[in-house]
JSON list of C-alpha atoms in Angstrom, two decimals:
[
{"chain": "A", "resi": 1, "resn": "MET", "atom": "CA", "xyz": [164.02, 62.26, 177.45]},
{"chain": "A", "resi": 2, "resn": "GLN", "atom": "CA", "xyz": [164.61, 65.15, 175.07]},
{"chain": "A", "resi": 3, "resn": "ARG", "atom": "CA", "xyz": [161.81, 63.98, 172.80]},
{"chain": "A", "resi": 4, "resn": "LEU", "atom": "CA", "xyz": [159.42, 63.95, 175.77]},
{"chain": "A", "resi": 5, "resn": "ALA", "atom": "CA", "xyz": [160.37, 67.53, 176.64]},
{"chain": "A", "resi": 6, "resn": "ASP", "atom": "CA", "xyz": [159.83, 68.60, 173.03]},
{"chain": "A", "resi": 7, "resn": "ALA", "atom": "CA", "xyz": [156.42, 66.93, 172.92]},
{"chain": "A", "resi": 8, "resn": "LEU", "atom": "CA", "xyz": [155.44, 68.58, 176.21]},
{"chain": "A", "resi": 9, "resn": "MET", "atom": "CA", "xyz": [156.51, 72.01, 174.95]},
{"chain": "A", "resi": 10, "resn": "LEU", "atom": "CA", "xyz": [154.64, 71.51, 171.68]},
{"chain": "A", "resi": 11, "resn": "GLY", "atom": "CA", "xyz": [151.54, 70.37, 173.55]},
{"chain": "A", "resi": 12, "resn": "SER", "atom": "CA", "xyz": [151.55, 73.36, 175.88]},
{"chain": "A", "resi": 13, "resn": "LEU", "atom": "CA", "xyz": [152.06, 75.69, 172.92]},
{"chain": "A", "resi": 14, "resn": "ALA", "atom": "CA", "xyz": [149.11, 74.11, 171.09]},
{"chain": "A", "resi": 15, "resn": "LEU", "atom": "CA", "xyz": [146.97, 74.42, 174.23]},
{"chain": "A", "resi": 16, "resn": "TYR", "atom": "CA", "xyz": [147.97, 78.09, 174.56]},
{"chain": "A", "resi": 17, "resn": "LEU", "atom": "CA", "xyz": [147.05, 78.80, 170.94]},
{"chain": "A", "resi": 18, "resn": "LEU", "atom": "CA", "xyz": [143.74, 76.96, 171.32]},
{"chain": "A", "resi": 19, "resn": "THR", "atom": "CA", "xyz": [142.93, 79.02, 174.43]},
{"chain": "A", "resi": 20, "resn": "MET", "atom": "CA", "xyz": [143.74, 82.27, 172.62]},
{"chain": "A", "resi": 21, "resn": "LEU", "atom": "CA", "xyz": [141.60, 81.22, 169.66]},
{"chain": "A", "resi": 22, "resn": "THR", "atom": "CA", "xyz": [138.66, 80.32, 171.90]},
{"chain": "A", "resi": 23, "resn": "PHE", "atom": "CA", "xyz": [139.01, 83.65, 173.72]},
{"chain": "A", "resi": 24, "resn": "ALA", "atom": "CA", "xyz": [139.04, 85.56, 170.42]},
{"chain": "A", "resi": 25, "resn": "VAL", "atom": "CA", "xyz": [135.95, 83.72, 169.18]},
{"chain": "A", "resi": 26, "resn": "ALA", "atom": "CA", "xyz": [134.15, 84.42, 172.47]},
{"chain": "A", "resi": 27, "resn": "LEU", "atom": "CA", "xyz": [134.96, 88.13, 172.16]},
{"chain": "A", "resi": 28, "resn": "LEU", "atom": "CA", "xyz": [133.67, 88.21, 168.57]},
{"chain": "A", "resi": 29, "resn": "VAL", "atom": "CA", "xyz": [130.44, 86.50, 169.62]},
{"chain": "A", "resi": 30, "resn": "MET", "atom": "CA", "xyz": [129.91, 89.02, 172.44]},
{"chain": "A", "resi": 31, "resn": "LEU", "atom": "CA", "xyz": [130.22, 92.01, 170.10]}
]
C-alpha cells in the first residue's frame, strides 16, 4: 500500500513538473 502511495505521489509530481515545463515553453513561444 505504501509503495502505491509513493508511486502516486511521484506520478503527480512528474505531471506537475511537465505542466510547468509546457507552460514555460508556451510563454517563450508567445514572446
